[in-house]
XYZ file of C-alpha atoms in Angstrom:
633
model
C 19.650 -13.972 -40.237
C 17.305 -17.226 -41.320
C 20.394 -18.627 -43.155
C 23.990 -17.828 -41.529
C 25.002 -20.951 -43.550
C 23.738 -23.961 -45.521
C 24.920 -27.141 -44.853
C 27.333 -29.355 -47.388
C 27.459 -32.707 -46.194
C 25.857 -34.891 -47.311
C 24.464 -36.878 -44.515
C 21.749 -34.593 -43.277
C 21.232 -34.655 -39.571
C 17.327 -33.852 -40.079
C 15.465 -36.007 -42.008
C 12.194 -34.964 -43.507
C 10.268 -37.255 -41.355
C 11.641 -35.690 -38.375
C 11.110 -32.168 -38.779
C 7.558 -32.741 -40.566
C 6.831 -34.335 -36.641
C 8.355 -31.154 -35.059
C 6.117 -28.743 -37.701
C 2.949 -31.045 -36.774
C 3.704 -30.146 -32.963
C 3.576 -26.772 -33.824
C 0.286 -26.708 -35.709
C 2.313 -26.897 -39.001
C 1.945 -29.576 -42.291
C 4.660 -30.270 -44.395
C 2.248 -32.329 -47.049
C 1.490 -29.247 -48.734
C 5.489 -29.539 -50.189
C 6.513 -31.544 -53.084
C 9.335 -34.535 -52.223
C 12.320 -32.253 -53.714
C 10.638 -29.398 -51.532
C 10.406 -30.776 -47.843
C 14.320 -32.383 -48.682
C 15.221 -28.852 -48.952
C 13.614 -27.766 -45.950
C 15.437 -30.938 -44.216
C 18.536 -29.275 -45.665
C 18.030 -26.136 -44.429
C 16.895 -28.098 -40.545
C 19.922 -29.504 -41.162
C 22.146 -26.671 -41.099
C 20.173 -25.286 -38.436
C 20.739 -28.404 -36.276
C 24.909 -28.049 -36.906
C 24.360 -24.299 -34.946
C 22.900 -25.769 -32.464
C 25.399 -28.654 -32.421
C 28.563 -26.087 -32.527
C 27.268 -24.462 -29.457
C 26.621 -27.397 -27.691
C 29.987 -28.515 -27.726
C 30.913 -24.652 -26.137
C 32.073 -25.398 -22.381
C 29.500 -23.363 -20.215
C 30.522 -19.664 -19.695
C 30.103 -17.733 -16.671
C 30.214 -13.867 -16.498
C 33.533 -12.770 -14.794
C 30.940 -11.008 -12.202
C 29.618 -14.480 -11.167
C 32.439 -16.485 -10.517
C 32.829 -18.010 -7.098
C 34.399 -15.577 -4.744
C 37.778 -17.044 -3.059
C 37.267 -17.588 0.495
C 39.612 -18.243 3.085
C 38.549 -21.887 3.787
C 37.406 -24.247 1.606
C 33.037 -24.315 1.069
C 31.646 -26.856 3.013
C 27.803 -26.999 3.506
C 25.895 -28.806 5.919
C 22.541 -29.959 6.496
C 21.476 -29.198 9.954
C 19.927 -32.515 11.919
C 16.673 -31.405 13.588
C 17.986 -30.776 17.187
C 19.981 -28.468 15.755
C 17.304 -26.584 13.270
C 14.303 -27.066 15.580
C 12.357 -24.208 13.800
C 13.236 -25.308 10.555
C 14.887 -22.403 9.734
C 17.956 -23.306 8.272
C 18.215 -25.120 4.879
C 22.095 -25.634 4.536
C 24.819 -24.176 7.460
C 28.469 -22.898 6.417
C 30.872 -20.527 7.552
C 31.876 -18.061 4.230
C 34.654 -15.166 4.379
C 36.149 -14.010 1.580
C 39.932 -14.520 1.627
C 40.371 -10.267 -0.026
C 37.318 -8.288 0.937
C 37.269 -4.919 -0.310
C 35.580 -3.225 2.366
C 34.737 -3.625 5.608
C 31.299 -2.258 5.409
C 29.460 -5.862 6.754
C 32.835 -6.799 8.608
C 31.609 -8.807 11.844
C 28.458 -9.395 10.297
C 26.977 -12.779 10.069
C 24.049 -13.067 6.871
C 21.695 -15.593 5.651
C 20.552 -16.173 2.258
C 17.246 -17.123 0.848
C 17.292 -20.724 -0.723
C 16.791 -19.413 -4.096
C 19.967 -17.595 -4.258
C 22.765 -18.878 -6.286
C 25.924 -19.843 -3.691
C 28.750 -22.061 -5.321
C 29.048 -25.308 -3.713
C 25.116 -25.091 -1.739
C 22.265 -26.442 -2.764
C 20.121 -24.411 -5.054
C 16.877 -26.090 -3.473
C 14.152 -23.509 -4.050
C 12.081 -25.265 -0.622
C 10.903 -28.110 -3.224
C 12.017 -31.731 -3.159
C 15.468 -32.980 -5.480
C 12.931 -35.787 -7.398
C 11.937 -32.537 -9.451
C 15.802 -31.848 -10.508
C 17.649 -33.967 -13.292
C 18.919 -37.207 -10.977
C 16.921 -36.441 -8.451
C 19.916 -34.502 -7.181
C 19.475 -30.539 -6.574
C 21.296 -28.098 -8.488
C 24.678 -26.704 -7.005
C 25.922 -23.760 -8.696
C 29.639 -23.112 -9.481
C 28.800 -19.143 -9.661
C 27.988 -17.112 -6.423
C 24.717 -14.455 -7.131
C 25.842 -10.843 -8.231
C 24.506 -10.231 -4.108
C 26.499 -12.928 -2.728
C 29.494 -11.909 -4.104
C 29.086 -7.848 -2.509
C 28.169 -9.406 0.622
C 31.381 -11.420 0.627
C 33.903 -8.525 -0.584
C 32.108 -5.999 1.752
C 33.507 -8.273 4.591
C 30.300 -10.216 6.016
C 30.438 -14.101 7.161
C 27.291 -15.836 5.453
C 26.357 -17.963 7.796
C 23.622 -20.499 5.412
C 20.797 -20.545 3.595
C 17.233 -19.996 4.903
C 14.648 -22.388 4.505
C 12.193 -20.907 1.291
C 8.631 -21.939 0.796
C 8.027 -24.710 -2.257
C 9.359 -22.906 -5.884
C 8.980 -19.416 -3.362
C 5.574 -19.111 -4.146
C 3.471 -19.077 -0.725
C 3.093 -15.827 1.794
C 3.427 -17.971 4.698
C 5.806 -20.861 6.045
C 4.370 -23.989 5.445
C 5.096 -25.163 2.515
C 9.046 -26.174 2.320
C 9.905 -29.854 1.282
C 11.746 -29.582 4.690
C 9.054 -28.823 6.442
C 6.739 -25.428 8.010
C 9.296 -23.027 9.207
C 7.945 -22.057 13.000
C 7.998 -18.483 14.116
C 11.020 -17.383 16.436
C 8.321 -15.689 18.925
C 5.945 -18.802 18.876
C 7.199 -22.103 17.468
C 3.821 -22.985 16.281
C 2.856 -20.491 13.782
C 4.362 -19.308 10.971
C 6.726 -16.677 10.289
C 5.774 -15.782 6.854
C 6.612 -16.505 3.414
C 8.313 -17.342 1.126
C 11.555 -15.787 2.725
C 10.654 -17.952 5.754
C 14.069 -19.144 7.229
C 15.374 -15.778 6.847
C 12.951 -14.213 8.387
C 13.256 -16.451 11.889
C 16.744 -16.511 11.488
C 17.203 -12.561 11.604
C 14.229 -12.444 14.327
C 15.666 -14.502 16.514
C 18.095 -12.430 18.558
C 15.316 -10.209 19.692
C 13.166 -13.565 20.876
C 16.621 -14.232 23.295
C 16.928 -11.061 24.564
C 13.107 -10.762 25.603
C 13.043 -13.811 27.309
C 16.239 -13.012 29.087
C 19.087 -14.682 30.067
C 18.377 -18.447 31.425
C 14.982 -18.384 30.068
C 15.030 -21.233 27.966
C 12.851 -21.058 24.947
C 12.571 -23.704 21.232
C 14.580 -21.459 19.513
C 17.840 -23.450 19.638
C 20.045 -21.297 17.629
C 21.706 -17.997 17.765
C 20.297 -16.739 14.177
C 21.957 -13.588 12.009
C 22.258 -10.543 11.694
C 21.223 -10.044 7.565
C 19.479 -11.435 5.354
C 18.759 -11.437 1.655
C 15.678 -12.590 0.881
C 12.735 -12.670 -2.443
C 9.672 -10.617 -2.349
C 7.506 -11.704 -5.521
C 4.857 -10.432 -4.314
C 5.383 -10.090 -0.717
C 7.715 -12.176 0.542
C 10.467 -10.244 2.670
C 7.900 -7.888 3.272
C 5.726 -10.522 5.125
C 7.895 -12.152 7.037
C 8.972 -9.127 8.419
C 5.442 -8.321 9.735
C 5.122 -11.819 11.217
C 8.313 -12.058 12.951
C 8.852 -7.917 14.157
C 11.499 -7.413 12.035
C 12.623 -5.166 9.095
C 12.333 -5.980 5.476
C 12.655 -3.972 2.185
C 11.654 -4.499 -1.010
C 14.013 -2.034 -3.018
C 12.802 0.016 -6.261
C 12.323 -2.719 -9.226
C 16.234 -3.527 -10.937
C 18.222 -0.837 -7.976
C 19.152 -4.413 -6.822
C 20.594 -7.012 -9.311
C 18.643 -10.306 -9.337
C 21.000 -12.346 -11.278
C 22.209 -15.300 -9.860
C 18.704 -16.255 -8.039
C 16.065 -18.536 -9.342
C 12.645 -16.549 -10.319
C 9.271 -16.461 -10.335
C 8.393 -14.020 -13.324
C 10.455 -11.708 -14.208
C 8.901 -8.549 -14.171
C 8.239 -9.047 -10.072
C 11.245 -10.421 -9.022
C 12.974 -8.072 -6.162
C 15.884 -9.138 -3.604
C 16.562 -7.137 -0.826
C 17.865 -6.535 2.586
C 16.166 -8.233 6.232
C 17.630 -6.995 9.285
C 16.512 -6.017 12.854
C 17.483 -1.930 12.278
C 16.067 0.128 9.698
C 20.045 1.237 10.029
C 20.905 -2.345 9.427
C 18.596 -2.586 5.757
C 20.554 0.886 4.989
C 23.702 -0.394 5.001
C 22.695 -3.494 3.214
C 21.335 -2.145 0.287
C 24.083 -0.035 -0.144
C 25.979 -2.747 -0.126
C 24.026 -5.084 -2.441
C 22.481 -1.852 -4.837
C 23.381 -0.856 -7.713
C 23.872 -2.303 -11.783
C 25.845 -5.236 -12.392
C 25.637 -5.425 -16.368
C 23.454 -8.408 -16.857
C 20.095 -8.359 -14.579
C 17.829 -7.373 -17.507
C 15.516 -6.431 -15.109
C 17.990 -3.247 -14.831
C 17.889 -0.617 -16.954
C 19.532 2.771 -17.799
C 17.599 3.954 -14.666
C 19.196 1.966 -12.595
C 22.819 4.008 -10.640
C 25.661 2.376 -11.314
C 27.571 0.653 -8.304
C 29.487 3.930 -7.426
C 26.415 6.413 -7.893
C 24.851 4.200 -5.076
C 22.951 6.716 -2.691
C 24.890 6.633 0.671
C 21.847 6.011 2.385
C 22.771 6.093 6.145
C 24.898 8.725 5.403
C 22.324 10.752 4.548
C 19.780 9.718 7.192
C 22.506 10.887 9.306
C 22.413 14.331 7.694
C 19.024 14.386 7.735
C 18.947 13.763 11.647
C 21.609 16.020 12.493
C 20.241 18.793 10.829
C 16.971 18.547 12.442
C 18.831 17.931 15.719
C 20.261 21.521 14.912
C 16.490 22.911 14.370
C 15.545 21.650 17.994
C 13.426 19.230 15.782
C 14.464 16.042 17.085
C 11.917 14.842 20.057
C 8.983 12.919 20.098
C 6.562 15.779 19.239
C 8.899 17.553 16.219
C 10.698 14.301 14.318
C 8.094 14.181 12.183
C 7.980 17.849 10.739
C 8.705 17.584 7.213
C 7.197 14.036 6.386
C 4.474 14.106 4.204
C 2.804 10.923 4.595
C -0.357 9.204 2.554
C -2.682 6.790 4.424
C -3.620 4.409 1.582
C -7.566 4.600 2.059
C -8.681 0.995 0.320
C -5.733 -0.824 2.190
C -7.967 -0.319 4.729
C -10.975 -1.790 3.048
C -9.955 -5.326 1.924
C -11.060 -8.710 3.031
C -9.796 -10.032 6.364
C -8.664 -7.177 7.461
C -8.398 -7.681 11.268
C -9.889 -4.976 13.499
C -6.968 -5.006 15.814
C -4.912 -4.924 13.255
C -6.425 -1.991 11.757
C -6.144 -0.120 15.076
C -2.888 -0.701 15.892
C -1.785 0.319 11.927
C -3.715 3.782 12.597
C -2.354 3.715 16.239
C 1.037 3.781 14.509
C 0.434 6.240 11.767
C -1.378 8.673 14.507
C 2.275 8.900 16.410
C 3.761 10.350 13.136
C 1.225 13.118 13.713
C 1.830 13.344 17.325
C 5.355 14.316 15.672
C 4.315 16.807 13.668
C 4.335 14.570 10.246
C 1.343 15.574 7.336
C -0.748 12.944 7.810
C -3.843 12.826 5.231
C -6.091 10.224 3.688
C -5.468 9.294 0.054
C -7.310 7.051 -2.604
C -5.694 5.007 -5.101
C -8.705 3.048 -6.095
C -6.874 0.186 -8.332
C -4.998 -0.872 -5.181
C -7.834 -3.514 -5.120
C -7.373 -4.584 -8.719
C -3.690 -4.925 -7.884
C -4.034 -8.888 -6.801
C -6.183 -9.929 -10.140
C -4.142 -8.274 -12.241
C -0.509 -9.854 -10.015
C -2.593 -12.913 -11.133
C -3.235 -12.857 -14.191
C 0.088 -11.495 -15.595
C 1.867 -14.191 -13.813
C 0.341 -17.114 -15.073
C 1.572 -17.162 -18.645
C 5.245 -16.813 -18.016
C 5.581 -17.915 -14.463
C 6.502 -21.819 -15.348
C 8.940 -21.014 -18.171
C 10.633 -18.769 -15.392
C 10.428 -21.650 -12.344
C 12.037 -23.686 -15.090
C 15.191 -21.459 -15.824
C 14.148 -21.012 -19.864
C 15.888 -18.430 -21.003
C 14.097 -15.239 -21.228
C 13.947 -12.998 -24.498
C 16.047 -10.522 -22.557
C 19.851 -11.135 -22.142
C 20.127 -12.058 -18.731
C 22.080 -14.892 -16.914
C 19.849 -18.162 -17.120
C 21.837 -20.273 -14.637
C 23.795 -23.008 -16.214
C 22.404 -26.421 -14.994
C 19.792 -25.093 -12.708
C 17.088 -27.310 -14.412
C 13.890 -27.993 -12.356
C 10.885 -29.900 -13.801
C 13.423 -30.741 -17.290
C 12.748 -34.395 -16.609
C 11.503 -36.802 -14.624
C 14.332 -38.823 -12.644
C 14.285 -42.656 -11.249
C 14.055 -42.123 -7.402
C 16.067 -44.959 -5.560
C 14.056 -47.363 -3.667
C 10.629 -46.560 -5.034
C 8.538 -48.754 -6.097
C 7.809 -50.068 -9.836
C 4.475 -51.517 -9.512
C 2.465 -48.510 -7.394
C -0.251 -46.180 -9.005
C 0.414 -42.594 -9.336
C -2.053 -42.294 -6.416
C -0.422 -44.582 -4.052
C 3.120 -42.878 -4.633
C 3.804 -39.683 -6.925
C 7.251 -40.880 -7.299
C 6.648 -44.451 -8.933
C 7.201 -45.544 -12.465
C 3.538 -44.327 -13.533
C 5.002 -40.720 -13.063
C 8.331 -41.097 -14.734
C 7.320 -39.941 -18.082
C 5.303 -36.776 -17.195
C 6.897 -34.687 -14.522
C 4.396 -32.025 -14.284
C 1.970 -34.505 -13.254
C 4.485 -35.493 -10.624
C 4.719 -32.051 -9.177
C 0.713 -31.679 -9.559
C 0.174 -34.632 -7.339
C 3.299 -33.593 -4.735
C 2.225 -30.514 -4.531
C -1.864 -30.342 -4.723
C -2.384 -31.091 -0.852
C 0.797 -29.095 -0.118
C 0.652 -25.750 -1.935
C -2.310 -24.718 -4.074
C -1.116 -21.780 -5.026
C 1.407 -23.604 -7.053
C -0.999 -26.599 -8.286
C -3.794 -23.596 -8.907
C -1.274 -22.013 -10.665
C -0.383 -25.080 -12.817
C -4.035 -25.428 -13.706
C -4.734 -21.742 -14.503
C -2.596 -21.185 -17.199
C -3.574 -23.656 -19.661
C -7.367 -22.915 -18.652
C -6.560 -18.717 -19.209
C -4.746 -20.356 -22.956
C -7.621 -22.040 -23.542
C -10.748 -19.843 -22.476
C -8.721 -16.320 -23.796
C -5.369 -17.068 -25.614
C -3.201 -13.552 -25.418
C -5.654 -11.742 -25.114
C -6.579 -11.356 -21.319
C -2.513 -11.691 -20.581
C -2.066 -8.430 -22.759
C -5.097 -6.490 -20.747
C -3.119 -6.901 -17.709
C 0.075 -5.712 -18.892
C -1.986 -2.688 -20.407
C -3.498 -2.146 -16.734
C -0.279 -2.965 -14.736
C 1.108 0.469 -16.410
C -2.146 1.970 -15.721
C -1.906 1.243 -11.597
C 1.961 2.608 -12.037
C 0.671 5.578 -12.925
C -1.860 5.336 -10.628
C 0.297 5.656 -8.010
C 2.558 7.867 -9.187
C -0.005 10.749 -10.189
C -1.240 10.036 -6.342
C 2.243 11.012 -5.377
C 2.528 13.937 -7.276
C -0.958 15.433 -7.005
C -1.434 14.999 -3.244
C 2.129 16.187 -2.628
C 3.445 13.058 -0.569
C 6.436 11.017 -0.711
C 5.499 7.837 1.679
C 2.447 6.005 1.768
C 1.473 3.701 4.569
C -0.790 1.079 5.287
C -1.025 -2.303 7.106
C 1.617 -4.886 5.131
C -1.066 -7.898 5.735
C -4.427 -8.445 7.704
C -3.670 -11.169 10.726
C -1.074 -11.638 12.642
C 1.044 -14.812 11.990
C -1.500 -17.776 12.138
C -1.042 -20.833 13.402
C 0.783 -23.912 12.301
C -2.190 -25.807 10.756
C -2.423 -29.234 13.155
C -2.451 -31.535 9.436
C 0.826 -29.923 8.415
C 3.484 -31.887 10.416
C 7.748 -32.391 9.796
C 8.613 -35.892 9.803
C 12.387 -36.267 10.999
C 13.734 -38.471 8.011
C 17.369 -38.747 9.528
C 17.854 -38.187 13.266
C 21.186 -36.290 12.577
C 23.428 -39.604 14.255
C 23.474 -41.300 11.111
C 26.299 -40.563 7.827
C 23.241 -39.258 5.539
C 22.616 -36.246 7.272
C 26.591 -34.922 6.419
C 26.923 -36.844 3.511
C 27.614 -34.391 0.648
C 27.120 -37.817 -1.965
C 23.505 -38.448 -0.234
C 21.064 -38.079 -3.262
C 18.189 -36.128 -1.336
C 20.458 -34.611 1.582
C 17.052 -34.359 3.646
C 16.887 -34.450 7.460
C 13.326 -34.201 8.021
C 10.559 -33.301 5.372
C 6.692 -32.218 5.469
C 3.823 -34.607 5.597
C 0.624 -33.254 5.153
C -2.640 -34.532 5.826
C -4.856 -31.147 4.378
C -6.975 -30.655 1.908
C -6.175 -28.233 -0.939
C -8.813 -26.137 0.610
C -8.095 -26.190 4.160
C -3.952 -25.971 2.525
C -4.854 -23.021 0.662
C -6.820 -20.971 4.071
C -4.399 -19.825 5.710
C -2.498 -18.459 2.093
C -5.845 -16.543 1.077
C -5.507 -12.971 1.216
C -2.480 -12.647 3.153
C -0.440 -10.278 -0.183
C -3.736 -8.239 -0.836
C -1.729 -4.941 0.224
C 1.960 -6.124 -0.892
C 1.691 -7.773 -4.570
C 0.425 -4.468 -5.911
C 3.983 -2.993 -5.537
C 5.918 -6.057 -7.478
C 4.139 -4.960 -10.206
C 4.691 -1.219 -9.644
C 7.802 -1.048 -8.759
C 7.715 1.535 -5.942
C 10.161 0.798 -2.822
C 7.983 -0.639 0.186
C 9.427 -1.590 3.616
C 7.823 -3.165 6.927
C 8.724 -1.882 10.380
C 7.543 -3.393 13.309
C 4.687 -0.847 14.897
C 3.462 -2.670 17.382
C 1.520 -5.925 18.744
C -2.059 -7.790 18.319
C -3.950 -10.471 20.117
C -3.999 -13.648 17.563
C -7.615 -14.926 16.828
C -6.842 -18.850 16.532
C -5.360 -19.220 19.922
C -3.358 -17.995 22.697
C -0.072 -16.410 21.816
C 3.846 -16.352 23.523
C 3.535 -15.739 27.763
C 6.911 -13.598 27.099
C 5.351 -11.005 24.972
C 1.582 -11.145 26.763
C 0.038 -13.230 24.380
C 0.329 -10.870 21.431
C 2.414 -11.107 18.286
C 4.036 -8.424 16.233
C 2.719 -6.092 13.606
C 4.347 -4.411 10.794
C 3.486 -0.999 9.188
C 4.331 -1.181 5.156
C 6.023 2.639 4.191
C 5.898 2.492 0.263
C 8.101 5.554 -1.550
C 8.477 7.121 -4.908
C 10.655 4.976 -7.007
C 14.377 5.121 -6.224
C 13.589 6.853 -2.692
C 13.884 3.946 -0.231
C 16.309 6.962 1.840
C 12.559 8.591 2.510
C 11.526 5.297 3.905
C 14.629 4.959 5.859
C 14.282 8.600 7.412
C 10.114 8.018 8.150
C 10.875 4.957 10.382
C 13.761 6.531 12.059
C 12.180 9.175 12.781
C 8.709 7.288 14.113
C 11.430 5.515 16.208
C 12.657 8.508 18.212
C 9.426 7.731 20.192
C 10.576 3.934 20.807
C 11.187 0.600 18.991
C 8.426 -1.127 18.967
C 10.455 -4.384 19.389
C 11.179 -3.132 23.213
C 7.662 -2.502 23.843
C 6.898 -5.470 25.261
């Protein structure tokens, strides 16, 4: 419908002038029309523009779904001075109960969100610094996520928001505006990206009880139970393997992503962290399930009450094989028929120890009478070109909250990168290299964020650089080939289920243990939590401390390289893939914690057949009949 209407004033709101500018940005001339011609065409711009104007002039709507669930105190956020946050961990604190759950499924459960997620009244910070926000104020939402909201009603207390890595896009914890987010076991490395803050958070209670009572230790807070964090390409997933904890990424669209600020759409997954594989089960069921505006959901995805009862039918599971005598450490395993990925085994940087203690790990589901066989999917090591390469095109519209051509829920006022704000107190007169902020900047944002973030986070800077060079060098062309292929790896995968007649596939979830803290990366305390700014909900940048960096973009970018070689192939797949902590390894770049030996943990990745995360859920339990590997230390 070109022409819905045609304008009849008589005071055009386009003039030809105007819209032959907008046509020349666009590759378009207007001299090619007569006079009498192009004032038509103004005419016709014209009427355009009064659409545009009508619904500009609509106050914003939010789907009933999304508004802000009643609580029973008033929201009040805080950001935590650094005594109080020593890991970095926590990006805003609050204490949220709804005031009418409707069940008590998460009743007496405390939860932490990822700082991407949608919460009305918090920050919407996305780990990045407020300059890049209109006003150089972040975005606070008046809508709680689709997740936030069955979190609330199923009785949980959310607790804050976890510090995220800068615009979520880095597999370990050093990149937040805030500063790098230390690992609960060992302070100075990292705990894994970009669900960072969660992932200490929810690790933390095992740190306490392994030290034991009276044994202090630099974790200085009690952490949660839950979280929700992002995996993009790897993000709950690693986190979990760094810090010994539990982390699902669920089936692509079986859990609603509307609400939370994305990276590209076709990767984005939210899901359950906890320190049970019982406690992800009863998450997800919680959080799973259609909502009626993700467009990342489809017809495939089970309504909220056709929600698999996962735990309930672990349960079943366990209780019937309890009836079979099956339920020891040498019969658990009967009935699993497990894949051992044979090229995760084969990329670069792979750590030996690592690799033994995976296989260690996937031997004991033999030792408990599991199938256990070797299988090839050889495009698991074209999985990371193509993650890529299909990112690239769309991945900045998406960071920027343009809507997408799907009807979906494109946050109303969450705005990064829209313009370039006047920071107080900066100076006028300095060159862009001297200070990113100053008036040489103001005009051109992206080259704002290109100089914040170059020494910072090169994936994002790379990232900023690749797209116009892919444009460029191959227009659509090369973007379309790795759609084309992304279908092809599905398929991939799912013939390898079929024909080799498994339903889990395992494999290491990274190749190191968590490295450490690079010495140049360093969090500069800003405000020393004694001062008004810290509390002040009117402070424009509501920082208490904040990264300084003194790295190069390549020594920045070393210890990011290679660390989602075996996780970013299932964003793009889709297929369900959890890490459980399996064990421990010796770090390489230096001694680690005296409570644990000097070792750190390890996560096994168990991937499923789409909508199957209850196989996953069954394969750890039953691996843990044998032992957590959390108490094995």
């Amino acid at each position: 419908m070109s022409f819905p209407s045609l304008s009849t004033t008589s005071d055009p709101t386009i003039s030809p002038t105007e819209l032959s500018t907008a046509a020349n940005s666009a590759g378009i001339s207007l001299s090619s029309l007569s006079s009498p011609d192009a004032q038509t065409y103004a005419h016709f711009a014209s009427s355009f523009d009064t659409s545009c104007q009508t619904l500009l002039s609509l106050p914003p709507y939010t789907h009933p779904s999304l508004s802000a669930v009643p609580t029973t105190q008033p929201r009040h956020f805080l950001t935590p001075s650094p005594d109080r946050n020593p890991l970095n961990a926590w990006s805003q604190r609050c204490s949220l109960l709804a005031s009418s759950p409707v069940s008590s499924k998460l009743r007496g459960r405390t939860v932490a969100l990822k700082a991407n997620i949608g919460v009305a009244g918090a920050d919407l910070n996305v780990g990045t610094h407020p300059r890049f926000f209109p006003g150089g104020k972040f975005h606070v939402p008046t809508y709680d996520a689709t997740v936030v909201r069955r979190i609330l009603e199923a009785g949980a207390e959310i607790k804050g928001t976890g510090t995220c890595e800068n615009f979520s896009l880095c597999g370990v914890s050093l990149t937040a505006e805030t500063g790098a987010v230390g690992n609960a076991w060992q302070g100075s490395r990292a705990t894994g990206g970009s669900s960072s803050g969660c992932g200490t958070l929810v690790s933390l209670p095992d740190v306490v009880r392994t030290r034991g009572r009276g044994k202090a230790g630099d974790e200085g807070d009690e952490g949660v139970d839950l979280a929700m964090g992002g995996d993009q390409g790897g993000s709950i997933r690693l986190p979990a393997h760094f810090g010994g904890t539990y982390g699902l990424k669920p089936t692509f669209g079986l859990v609603p992503y509307t609400g939370i600020a994305g990276l590209f759409t076709a990767i984005d997954h939210t899901g359950p962290m906890a320190r049970s594989v019982r406690d992800v089960t009863v998450l997800l069921e919680v959080v799973a399930g259609a909502d009626g505006v993700d467009p990342r959901q489809g017809p495939w995805t089970p309504l909220r009450e056709n929600v698999p009862e996962y735990q309930a039918e672990v349960e079943k599971w366990v209780e019937e094989k309890k009836g079979k005598g099956e339920w020891d450490g040498t019969k658990a395993g009967t009935g699993l028929r497990i894949g051992v990925l044979k090229e995760a085994y084969e990329v670069a940087g792979l750590d030996d120890e690592m690799a033994k203690v995976t296989r260690e790990a996937i031997q004991r589901y033999k030792d408990m009478g599991a199938e256990v066989k070797e299988v090839s999917v050889p495009m698991h090591k074209l999985a990371p070109t193509l993650w890529s390469v299909c990112c690239r095109h769309g991945l900045l519209d998406c960071v920027m909250n343009r809507p997408s051509p799907m009807l979906g829920f494109p946050m109303p006022g969450f705005e990064p990168l829209a313009s370039r704000p006047s920071q107080p107190g900066t100076s006028t007169t300095a060159t862009a290299a001297e200070d990113p902020s100053s008036a040489a900047h103001k005009d051109n944002i992206m080259q704002d964020l290109f100089d914040y973030i170059s020494h910072l986070n090169p994936a994002i800077s790379n990232a900023l650089l690749n797209a116009p060079l892919m444009a460029q060098r191959y227009g659509p062309e090369v973007s379309r080939k790795a759609q084309m292929h992304i279908h092809e790896l599905t398929a991939a995968f799912d013939n390898m289920f079929a024909s080799e007649g498994i339903d889990l596939l395992v494999l290491p979830v990274s190749g190191k243990v968590a490295p450490t803290i690079p010495e140049g990366i360093t969090r500069e305390v800003v405000h020393d939590g004694t001062g008004p700014n810290v509390f002040d909900p009117n402070d424009p940048y509501k920082l208490s401390t904040k990264i300084h960096s003194t790295l190069t973009p390549g020594e920045a970018a070393k210890s990011m390289v290679g660390v989602t070689l075996n996780t970013a192939g299932f964003n793009l797949t889709g297929h369900p893939a959890m890490s459980f902590p399996c064990g421990w390894a010796t770090p390489k770049d230096g001694p680690g914690p005296e409570v644990t030996g000097g070792k750190m943990p390890v996560g096994l990745q168990v991937v499923g057949r789409k909508w199957r995360e209850v196989d996953i859920f069954k394969a750890v339990t039953a691996w843990e009949v044998k032992g957590r590997a959390m108490d094995q230390v």
